[in-house]
Structure formats: C-alpha cells, structure tokens
Amino acid sequence: EKVIHMEIGETDFGLPAPIERHALAAIKRGYSGYTEAQGLLSLREKISGFYNESFGASVDPERVFITTGASGGLLLLTALLLNNDENLLLPDPGYPCNANYALASNANPVLVPVDSRTDFKLSPDLLSEYWCPDARGLLIGSPANPTGAVYSDRELLELNRFIEANSGFLLTDEVYQGINFHPEDWFTALNVSSEIFVINSFSKLFGMTGWRLGWIVAPPSACSDLLKLAQNFFICAPSISQHAALAAFSDETQAIIEDQADTLRERKEFLVKALRGLGFRIDAPPRGAYYVYAELPKNSIRSEEFCCRLLEEEFVAVTPGTDFGTNRSDDFVRFSFTQKLSTLSLAVERIARFLRDLN
Ligand SMILES: Cc1ncc(COP(=O)(O)O)c(C=O)c1O
C-alpha cells in the first residue's frame, strides 16, 4: 500500500513554471561556472528589492549573501559567531539541525523549553532564566518548525533588546516566510534592527528544495568576515540555481506562490480540525509553515512507537516529537500538510482506524 508522506518538509506543488524556464535558459546559455562568492549581484539586488517592496525595509545588496540553502547559511553564521564552549540558546521544540551547527563549532546548544502557554515562543523573561556568562546568542525560527509559531515585530523587538543588553547576537530563520495564515503576521526581523542576522531560503516558498539555494542578510560589520568564510567553505552557491531564482520575485511567480499559500491555509484548517476530532490536542495551531505539532491523545502510545507503528500498520509517515528536542517531546508528533486534501483525508481515515485498533 502506498505510504502517505506527512513527515517531510517539502510541498507537492513542484517548481513554479517561470523558475523552470529561467533554469533551462541558464543551462542553454552555459552558465555552469562559479559565480561571485557572495552570489550573483543581480539576484542580491532582487532580494534587496523584495525586502523594500514587501516590507519597506532597506537592505543594501552588499549585506545579502547567497548560500547553499538555508543550511549553508546556518553553517556559515554559526562558524562566524560561535567559539569553543560558548552557548547558543535555542527554543525546544525547534529545528533539529540547529543544535548540530552549534556542536560543529565546538559550542553548546542550550535548549530553552517553550510550550503552548506562550504559543511556543521565547520571551525575554524565559531567556533570562537560561542566559549565562557563556551565552553568546539566540537562534529562533519565525514561522517556526515544528510549531508554526510566528513572532510579532513587538516580540522580536523585545527579544532583540534583551540580546543587545547582553551583548549577544540574534539569528532569525525566516525560511517559511510567505507561508503565513494571518495577514497581520507579515514582517521581517530586518525591520526591527539591521544588527539581526536573517536567514532565508528558496527551498520552501519557491518549491526549490533540491536546488540548494538560500540567503543571509548580515549586519554591515559582519560582511567582510562572512565573505571570507563563504569563499573558503563553498566558493559559491550553485550557479544554475541562482540563475533560475532570478525568476522567483517576478509577478508571475509571486501569483503562483500566493495561490499555494491559500491552498496550504485550507489544508491547515482541514488537518487541525480533523486531528482535534481524533483526540489530538492542538492548543496553539500553526500561524505559518506547513506543520501541525500535535499532542498525542492521552490514551495513545508515545511518540516514537506511535510513528513506527502508524507507518508499519497504516502506511502513514509522521515525525516523532523526539526529533525536535526533549521538552515533553514524547507526547507530540509533527504532521506535515504538504499533500493534497484528498490525500490528507485518506491519512486521517487511516490514523482514526489506527487509534481505534489501539484501544
Ligand atoms: C527551520 C528550517 N531551517 C532551515 C531548513 C533548511 O532549509 P534549506 O533547504 O534551505 O537548507 C529547514 C528545512 O526543513 C527548516 O525547517
């Protein structure tokens, strides 16, 4: 029987046609060599234009670095900002690779538990409990994986004030920007301060997961060191991907991704309601990204056993909470709503049968 994939972080929409056309033209023109280490100026200008038009934020293209996915950006920034034995604070639950970037710099990830009482968000009060002399910075996602939490500009401002007062750095991962379910959530940390490091990606919004392309916006004072690291670690981000991405901010592509965001909103509404109907607890439904982080019904088995058995018995793949941290993670699972409504509906039927058979 065909497995329904609700465990992965990529949609079923495929590549927007204008991006595909640009990619094919770039191959034909032979753009297969290295580019500037910082990335094509024309692409950095498009990104700068995007921030200006969408958020009224002024971002000099010299502050934009094109990276090998957000992953490449995260590696560059943790290498730049963390030294041996320094602490990087991270929300728990959170994107699992972040702790590993800190470890790769011989730094310590410090997991700060967050739960639905604060909509899975950190606050200065919570941070101050975990900030210590070895703490150097904070890395948050907005919209966040796995919880779909979105920080408001006021909340980001308060976090940034705390970080500045403690001479630390703030990194915000905005790779799910544009997949927002509430219009008032539309902003970027770049509007709070040009000292915040922002990470973004073509993977999620533009359906380019395999093209390995993302970007960083860095404070002016960090750009020269960042360029040295980028040159040495990567030489440059993939050339054809950069040329393809030049079409990402065109009106045609933007119309496509806006439609996709509407489709994801419908899927989110369907799935949250259906899972609640099956006894899952969802106290803070996602405000962005494409995951539901749901608490297992009280009488069910715990997270990892739930995921293994659901896959083996009903062919539905979901991700155990234990992938995202240690904060009551055994009680949670993450469902992606990256599949069609008809597929999600079939998955819900299978999950319902699985839960019935358990009891
Ligand atoms: C929060 C978050 N950051 C970064 C990434 C990595 O993105 P990329 O494909 O751009 O490397 C992911 C991928 O799932 C993610 O969920």
Short mmCIF file of C-alpha atoms and ligand atoms in Angstrom, two decimals:
data_model
loop_
_atom_site.label_atom_id
_atom_site.label_comp_id
_atom_site.label_asym_id
_atom_site.label_seq_id
_atom_site.Cartn_x
_atom_site.Cartn_y
_atom_site.Cartn_z
CA GLU A 1 0.00 0.00 0.00
CA LYS A 2 1.26 3.46 -0.84
CA VAL A 3 2.82 5.35 2.06
CA ILE A 4 1.32 8.79 2.75
CA HIS A 5 4.19 11.14 3.50
CA MET A 6 3.36 13.56 6.27
CA GLU A 7 6.87 13.51 7.69
CA ILE A 8 8.79 15.64 5.21
CA GLY A 9 9.23 19.37 4.78
CA GLU A 10 8.50 19.89 1.10
CA THR A 11 5.28 20.51 -0.76
CA ASP A 12 3.73 18.64 -3.67
CA PHE A 13 3.45 21.81 -5.81
CA GLY A 14 6.61 21.35 -7.84
CA LEU A 15 8.74 24.11 -9.33
CA PRO A 16 6.91 27.28 -10.49
CA ALA A 17 6.99 27.40 -14.33
CA PRO A 18 8.86 30.76 -14.58
CA ILE A 19 11.71 29.39 -12.44
CA GLU A 20 11.91 26.26 -14.59
CA ARG A 21 12.06 28.40 -17.76
CA HIS A 22 14.87 30.51 -16.31
CA ALA A 23 16.79 27.38 -15.30
CA LEU A 24 16.52 25.86 -18.78
CA ALA A 25 17.64 29.12 -20.40
CA ALA A 26 20.60 29.33 -17.99
CA ILE A 27 21.70 25.79 -18.92
CA LYS A 28 21.41 26.59 -22.63
CA ARG A 29 23.49 29.74 -22.18
CA GLY A 30 26.15 27.70 -20.40
CA TYR A 31 26.02 29.44 -17.00
CA SER A 32 27.68 26.46 -15.40
CA GLY A 33 30.79 28.02 -13.89
CA TYR A 34 31.43 29.53 -10.48
CA THR A 35 29.76 32.83 -9.60
CA GLU A 36 30.93 35.55 -7.22
CA ALA A 37 31.38 34.04 -3.74
CA GLN A 38 28.68 36.30 -2.35
CA GLY A 39 26.29 35.31 -5.13
CA LEU A 40 25.11 36.97 -8.36
CA LEU A 41 24.71 40.70 -7.85
CA SER A 42 21.53 40.58 -9.96
CA LEU A 43 19.99 38.06 -7.54
CA ARG A 44 21.11 40.01 -4.47
CA GLU A 45 19.51 43.10 -6.00
CA LYS A 46 16.25 41.20 -6.50
CA ILE A 47 16.31 40.11 -2.84
CA SER A 48 17.00 43.67 -1.76
CA GLY A 49 14.06 44.82 -3.93
CA PHE A 50 11.84 42.14 -2.37
CA TYR A 51 12.51 43.47 1.16
CA ASN A 52 11.90 47.00 0.01
CA GLU A 53 8.64 46.26 -1.81
CA SER A 54 7.20 43.71 0.60
CA PHE A 55 8.26 45.17 3.95
CA GLY A 56 9.51 48.69 3.29
CA ALA A 57 12.89 47.51 4.60
CA SER A 58 16.01 48.99 3.09
CA VAL A 59 18.62 46.25 2.58
CA ASP A 60 21.84 47.01 0.72
CA PRO A 61 22.63 44.12 -1.71
CA GLU A 62 26.14 44.20 -0.18
CA ARG A 63 24.57 42.77 3.00
CA VAL A 64 22.98 39.83 1.11
CA PHE A 65 24.88 36.53 0.79
CA ILE A 66 23.52 33.79 -1.47
CA THR A 67 24.09 30.44 0.23
CA THR A 68 23.81 26.73 -0.43
CA GLY A 69 20.33 26.50 1.06
CA ALA A 70 19.48 27.99 4.42
CA SER A 71 21.60 25.08 5.68
CA GLY A 72 24.74 26.61 4.14
CA GLY A 73 23.76 29.94 5.71
CA LEU A 74 23.30 28.38 9.13
CA LEU A 75 26.69 26.72 8.89
CA LEU A 76 28.38 29.99 7.86
CA LEU A 77 26.76 32.00 10.63
CA THR A 78 27.39 29.56 13.43
CA ALA A 79 31.03 29.27 12.26
CA LEU A 80 31.29 33.06 12.23
CA LEU A 81 29.58 33.77 15.54
CA LEU A 82 30.38 30.90 17.89
CA ASN A 83 33.64 29.90 19.54
CA ASN A 84 34.62 26.91 21.66
CA ASP A 85 32.45 26.37 24.73
CA GLU A 86 30.15 29.30 24.06
CA ASN A 87 26.41 28.76 24.39
CA LEU A 88 23.77 29.16 21.69
CA LEU A 89 20.22 29.33 23.03
CA LEU A 90 17.53 27.55 21.02
CA PRO A 91 13.82 27.00 21.64
CA ASP A 92 12.75 23.42 22.41
CA PRO A 93 10.94 22.16 20.35
CA GLY A 94 12.87 23.51 17.37
CA TYR A 95 14.50 22.63 14.06
CA PRO A 96 16.80 19.72 14.98
CA CYS A 97 19.84 20.63 12.86
CA ASN A 98 20.39 23.90 14.75
CA ALA A 99 21.88 22.18 17.79
CA ASN A 100 24.25 20.31 15.49
CA TYR A 101 25.52 23.52 13.88
CA ALA A 102 26.45 24.76 17.34
CA LEU A 103 28.19 21.45 18.12
CA ALA A 104 30.14 21.66 14.85
CA SER A 105 31.64 24.93 16.17
CA ASN A 106 32.51 23.24 19.48
CA ALA A 107 29.83 25.39 21.09
CA ASN A 108 26.99 24.22 23.33
CA PRO A 109 23.35 24.25 22.28
CA VAL A 110 21.19 25.25 25.25
CA LEU A 111 17.59 24.17 24.79
CA VAL A 112 15.02 26.52 26.30
CA PRO A 113 11.64 24.81 26.74
CA VAL A 114 8.64 26.55 25.19
CA ASP A 115 5.05 25.35 25.16
CA SER A 116 1.57 26.32 24.06
CA ARG A 117 1.16 28.71 27.03
CA THR A 118 3.44 31.15 25.16
CA ASP A 119 2.38 29.89 21.70
CA PHE A 120 5.72 28.05 21.62
CA LYS A 121 7.63 31.36 21.66
CA LEU A 122 10.52 32.65 23.73
CA SER A 123 10.26 35.86 25.74
CA PRO A 124 12.95 37.95 27.49
CA ASP A 125 11.73 36.53 30.84
CA LEU A 126 12.19 32.97 29.67
CA LEU A 127 15.55 33.81 28.09
CA SER A 128 16.90 35.45 31.23
CA GLU A 129 16.44 32.17 33.10
CA TYR A 130 18.84 30.45 30.67
CA TRP A 131 21.23 33.27 29.74
CA CYS A 132 24.60 32.86 31.47
CA PRO A 133 28.12 34.33 31.06
CA ASP A 134 28.94 31.81 28.31
CA ALA A 135 25.79 32.63 26.34
CA ARG A 136 26.57 34.31 23.01
CA GLY A 137 23.36 34.31 21.05
CA LEU A 138 19.89 33.13 20.25
CA LEU A 139 18.57 31.37 17.14
CA ILE A 140 14.80 31.34 16.55
CA GLY A 141 12.59 30.49 13.60
CA SER A 142 9.60 32.58 12.52
CA PRO A 143 7.44 30.94 11.24
CA ALA A 144 8.97 28.10 13.25
CA ASN A 145 9.45 24.43 12.53
CA PRO A 146 7.80 22.28 14.02
CA THR A 147 5.29 24.54 15.79
CA GLY A 148 4.36 27.15 13.15
CA ALA A 149 4.91 29.87 15.79
CA VAL A 150 5.28 33.41 14.42
CA TYR A 151 6.86 36.26 16.39
CA SER A 152 5.26 39.68 16.10
CA ASP A 153 7.50 42.68 15.48
CA ARG A 154 6.92 43.78 19.09
CA GLU A 155 8.04 40.38 20.39
CA LEU A 156 11.12 40.45 18.17
CA LEU A 157 11.90 43.96 19.34
CA GLU A 158 11.75 42.85 22.98
CA LEU A 159 13.93 39.81 22.32
CA ASN A 160 16.40 41.97 20.44
CA ARG A 161 16.54 44.48 23.31
CA PHE A 162 17.39 41.66 25.69
CA ILE A 163 20.08 40.35 23.33
CA GLU A 164 21.59 43.83 22.83
CA ALA A 165 21.63 44.48 26.57
CA ASN A 166 23.61 41.26 26.96
CA SER A 167 25.96 41.97 24.02
CA GLY A 168 24.81 38.85 22.20
CA PHE A 169 23.66 38.13 18.65
CA LEU A 170 20.21 37.30 17.34
CA LEU A 171 19.73 34.97 14.38
CA THR A 172 16.26 34.62 12.88
CA ASP A 173 15.46 31.85 10.46
CA GLU A 174 12.69 33.08 8.14
CA VAL A 175 12.69 30.15 5.69
CA TYR A 176 8.90 29.77 5.97
CA GLN A 177 8.25 33.46 5.39
CA GLY A 178 5.32 33.85 2.99
CA ILE A 179 3.61 30.71 4.30
CA ASN A 180 1.61 32.70 6.86
CA PHE A 181 -2.02 32.12 7.78
CA HIS A 182 -2.74 35.56 9.30
CA PRO A 183 -2.14 38.72 7.26
CA GLU A 184 -1.00 40.65 10.35
CA ASP A 185 1.98 38.26 10.68
CA TRP A 186 3.66 39.69 7.59
CA PHE A 187 7.01 41.18 8.60
CA THR A 188 10.73 40.51 8.84
CA ALA A 189 13.25 40.89 11.66
CA LEU A 190 15.13 43.24 9.33
CA ASN A 191 12.54 45.87 10.22
CA VAL A 192 13.50 45.54 13.89
CA SER A 193 17.26 46.04 13.56
CA SER A 194 19.96 45.86 10.90
CA GLU A 195 22.09 44.11 13.56
CA ILE A 196 19.93 40.96 13.41
CA PHE A 197 21.18 38.14 11.17
CA VAL A 198 18.37 36.87 8.94
CA ILE A 199 18.38 33.51 7.15
CA ASN A 200 16.04 32.67 4.30
CA SER A 201 15.71 30.10 1.54
CA PHE A 202 14.30 29.40 -1.89
CA SER A 203 13.51 25.85 -0.71
CA LYS A 204 10.14 26.20 0.95
CA LEU A 205 8.18 29.06 -0.61
CA PHE A 206 9.51 28.55 -4.13
CA GLY A 207 9.47 24.74 -4.12
CA MET A 208 13.25 24.62 -4.76
CA THR A 209 14.31 22.20 -2.01
CA GLY A 210 16.68 20.24 -4.25
CA TRP A 211 18.23 23.33 -5.87
CA ARG A 212 20.07 24.13 -2.64
CA LEU A 213 19.72 27.87 -2.56
CA GLY A 214 19.14 30.30 0.27
CA TRP A 215 20.39 33.62 1.56
CA ILE A 216 21.62 35.53 4.58
CA VAL A 217 21.19 39.20 5.34
CA ALA A 218 24.02 40.21 7.66
CA PRO A 219 24.79 43.38 9.63
CA PRO A 220 27.26 45.61 7.72
CA SER A 221 30.04 45.00 10.28
CA ALA A 222 29.92 41.20 9.73
CA CYS A 223 30.05 41.21 5.91
CA SER A 224 33.79 41.16 5.35
CA ASP A 225 34.43 38.15 7.64
CA LEU A 226 31.37 36.38 6.28
CA LEU A 227 32.66 36.76 2.74
CA LYS A 228 35.97 35.11 3.69
CA LEU A 229 34.12 32.17 5.22
CA ALA A 230 31.75 31.85 2.24
CA GLN A 231 34.67 31.85 -0.21
CA ASN A 232 36.54 29.21 1.71
CA PHE A 233 33.66 26.92 2.67
CA PHE A 234 31.64 26.93 -0.55
CA ILE A 235 33.38 29.02 -3.31
CA CYS A 236 29.82 29.92 -4.35
CA ALA A 237 26.24 28.67 -4.27
CA PRO A 238 25.06 26.56 -7.28
CA SER A 239 25.18 28.71 -10.40
CA ILE A 240 22.18 27.35 -12.36
CA SER A 241 20.07 27.58 -9.20
CA GLN A 242 21.00 31.23 -8.81
CA HIS A 243 20.06 32.00 -12.41
CA ALA A 244 16.78 30.08 -12.01
CA ALA A 245 15.97 32.01 -8.82
CA LEU A 246 16.15 35.30 -10.69
CA ALA A 247 12.56 34.48 -11.73
CA ALA A 248 11.39 33.97 -8.12
CA PHE A 249 10.37 37.55 -7.45
CA SER A 250 8.58 38.11 -10.80
CA ASP A 251 4.86 38.95 -10.67
CA GLU A 252 4.08 35.64 -12.37
CA THR A 253 5.89 33.56 -9.72
CA GLN A 254 4.55 35.66 -6.87
CA ALA A 255 0.96 34.99 -8.09
CA ILE A 256 1.70 31.24 -8.14
CA ILE A 257 3.09 31.17 -4.60
CA GLU A 258 0.24 33.29 -3.25
CA ASP A 259 -2.21 30.68 -4.59
CA GLN A 260 -0.13 27.95 -2.98
CA ALA A 261 -0.21 29.77 0.37
CA ASP A 262 -4.04 29.84 0.12
CA THR A 263 -4.06 26.11 -0.60
CA LEU A 264 -1.82 25.47 2.41
CA ARG A 265 -4.18 27.54 4.60
CA GLU A 266 -7.12 25.31 3.54
CA ARG A 267 -5.10 22.18 4.24
CA LYS A 268 -4.08 23.53 7.66
CA GLU A 269 -7.68 24.23 8.59
CA PHE A 270 -8.79 20.77 7.48
CA LEU A 271 -6.00 18.96 9.31
CA VAL A 272 -6.20 20.86 12.61
CA LYS A 273 -9.95 20.22 12.79
CA ALA A 274 -9.64 16.55 11.80
CA LEU A 275 -6.83 15.83 14.26
CA ARG A 276 -8.70 17.53 17.09
CA GLY A 277 -11.68 15.35 16.19
CA LEU A 278 -9.46 12.29 16.72
CA GLY A 279 -8.42 13.44 20.20
CA PHE A 280 -5.13 15.21 19.42
CA ARG A 281 -4.59 18.35 21.45
CA ILE A 282 -3.58 21.42 19.46
CA ASP A 283 -3.61 24.38 21.86
CA ALA A 284 -1.54 26.68 19.64
CA PRO A 285 -2.40 25.94 15.99
CA PRO A 286 0.27 26.90 13.45
CA ARG A 287 0.29 30.51 12.25
CA GLY A 288 2.77 29.70 9.48
CA ALA A 289 4.94 26.97 7.84
CA TYR A 290 3.26 23.67 6.92
CA TYR A 291 3.28 21.54 10.03
CA VAL A 292 0.92 20.75 12.87
CA TYR A 293 2.69 19.95 16.13
CA ALA A 294 0.04 17.94 17.95
CA GLU A 295 -0.11 16.39 21.39
CA LEU A 296 -1.00 12.69 21.23
CA PRO A 297 -4.35 11.61 22.66
CA LYS A 298 -3.97 10.72 26.35
CA ASN A 299 -4.77 7.02 25.91
CA SER A 300 -2.42 6.57 22.94
CA ILE A 301 1.10 5.14 22.85
CA ARG A 302 4.05 7.57 22.98
CA SER A 303 5.68 9.40 20.11
CA GLU A 304 8.31 7.08 18.59
CA GLU A 305 6.25 3.92 18.97
CA PHE A 306 3.26 5.80 17.56
CA CYS A 307 5.21 6.85 14.46
CA CYS A 308 6.78 3.41 13.87
CA ARG A 309 3.52 1.55 14.25
CA LEU A 310 1.46 4.07 12.25
CA LEU A 311 3.92 3.62 9.38
CA GLU A 312 4.07 -0.16 9.63
CA GLU A 313 0.37 -0.76 10.20
CA GLU A 314 -1.31 2.07 8.27
CA PHE A 315 1.41 3.37 5.93
CA VAL A 316 1.27 6.94 7.18
CA ALA A 317 4.67 8.52 7.87
CA VAL A 318 4.79 11.28 10.52
CA THR A 319 7.67 12.65 12.61
CA PRO A 320 8.05 11.96 16.34
CA GLY A 321 8.32 14.94 18.69
CA THR A 322 11.60 13.47 19.92
CA ASP A 323 13.23 14.68 16.67
CA PHE A 324 12.70 18.28 17.80
CA GLY A 325 14.03 18.30 21.35
CA THR A 326 13.46 16.87 24.78
CA ASN A 327 10.68 19.08 26.14
CA ARG A 328 7.77 16.62 26.61
CA SER A 329 8.66 15.56 23.09
CA ASP A 330 7.45 12.01 23.73
CA ASP A 331 3.91 13.36 23.88
CA PHE A 332 3.99 15.07 20.47
CA VAL A 333 4.10 14.26 16.77
CA ARG A 334 4.54 16.57 13.79
CA PHE A 335 2.22 16.24 10.79
CA SER A 336 3.13 17.99 7.50
CA PHE A 337 0.23 19.20 5.40
CA THR A 338 2.20 19.25 2.18
CA GLN A 339 -0.12 16.80 0.38
CA LYS A 340 -3.46 17.28 -1.40
CA LEU A 341 -6.65 17.49 0.69
CA SER A 342 -7.81 14.11 -0.66
CA THR A 343 -4.53 12.52 0.49
CA LEU A 344 -4.74 14.21 3.90
CA SER A 345 -8.29 12.99 4.25
CA LEU A 346 -7.21 9.41 3.49
CA ALA A 347 -4.41 9.79 6.06
CA VAL A 348 -6.92 10.95 8.67
CA GLU A 349 -9.07 7.85 7.99
CA ARG A 350 -6.03 5.64 8.46
CA ILE A 351 -4.99 7.42 11.68
CA ALA A 352 -8.55 7.10 13.02
CA ARG A 353 -8.52 3.34 12.33
CA PHE A 354 -5.08 3.03 13.94
CA LEU A 355 -6.24 4.80 17.10
CA ARG A 356 -9.40 2.65 17.23
CA ASP A 357 -7.36 -0.55 16.94
CA LEU A 358 -5.06 0.60 19.75
CA ASN A 359 -7.93 0.83 22.22
C1 LIG B 1 13.56 25.85 10.08
C2 LIG B 1 14.38 25.36 8.95
N1 LIG B 1 15.53 25.99 8.66
C3 LIG B 1 16.32 25.57 7.65
C4 LIG B 1 15.96 24.48 6.87
C5 LIG B 1 16.89 24.06 5.75
O1 LIG B 1 16.46 24.65 4.58
P1 LIG B 1 17.30 24.57 3.20
O2 LIG B 1 16.63 23.55 2.35
O3 LIG B 1 17.16 25.94 2.63
O4 LIG B 1 18.69 24.22 3.53
C6 LIG B 1 14.78 23.79 7.14
C7 LIG B 1 14.41 22.60 6.36
O5 LIG B 1 13.49 21.88 6.66
C8 LIG B 1 13.97 24.25 8.20
O6 LIG B 1 12.82 23.63 8.52
#
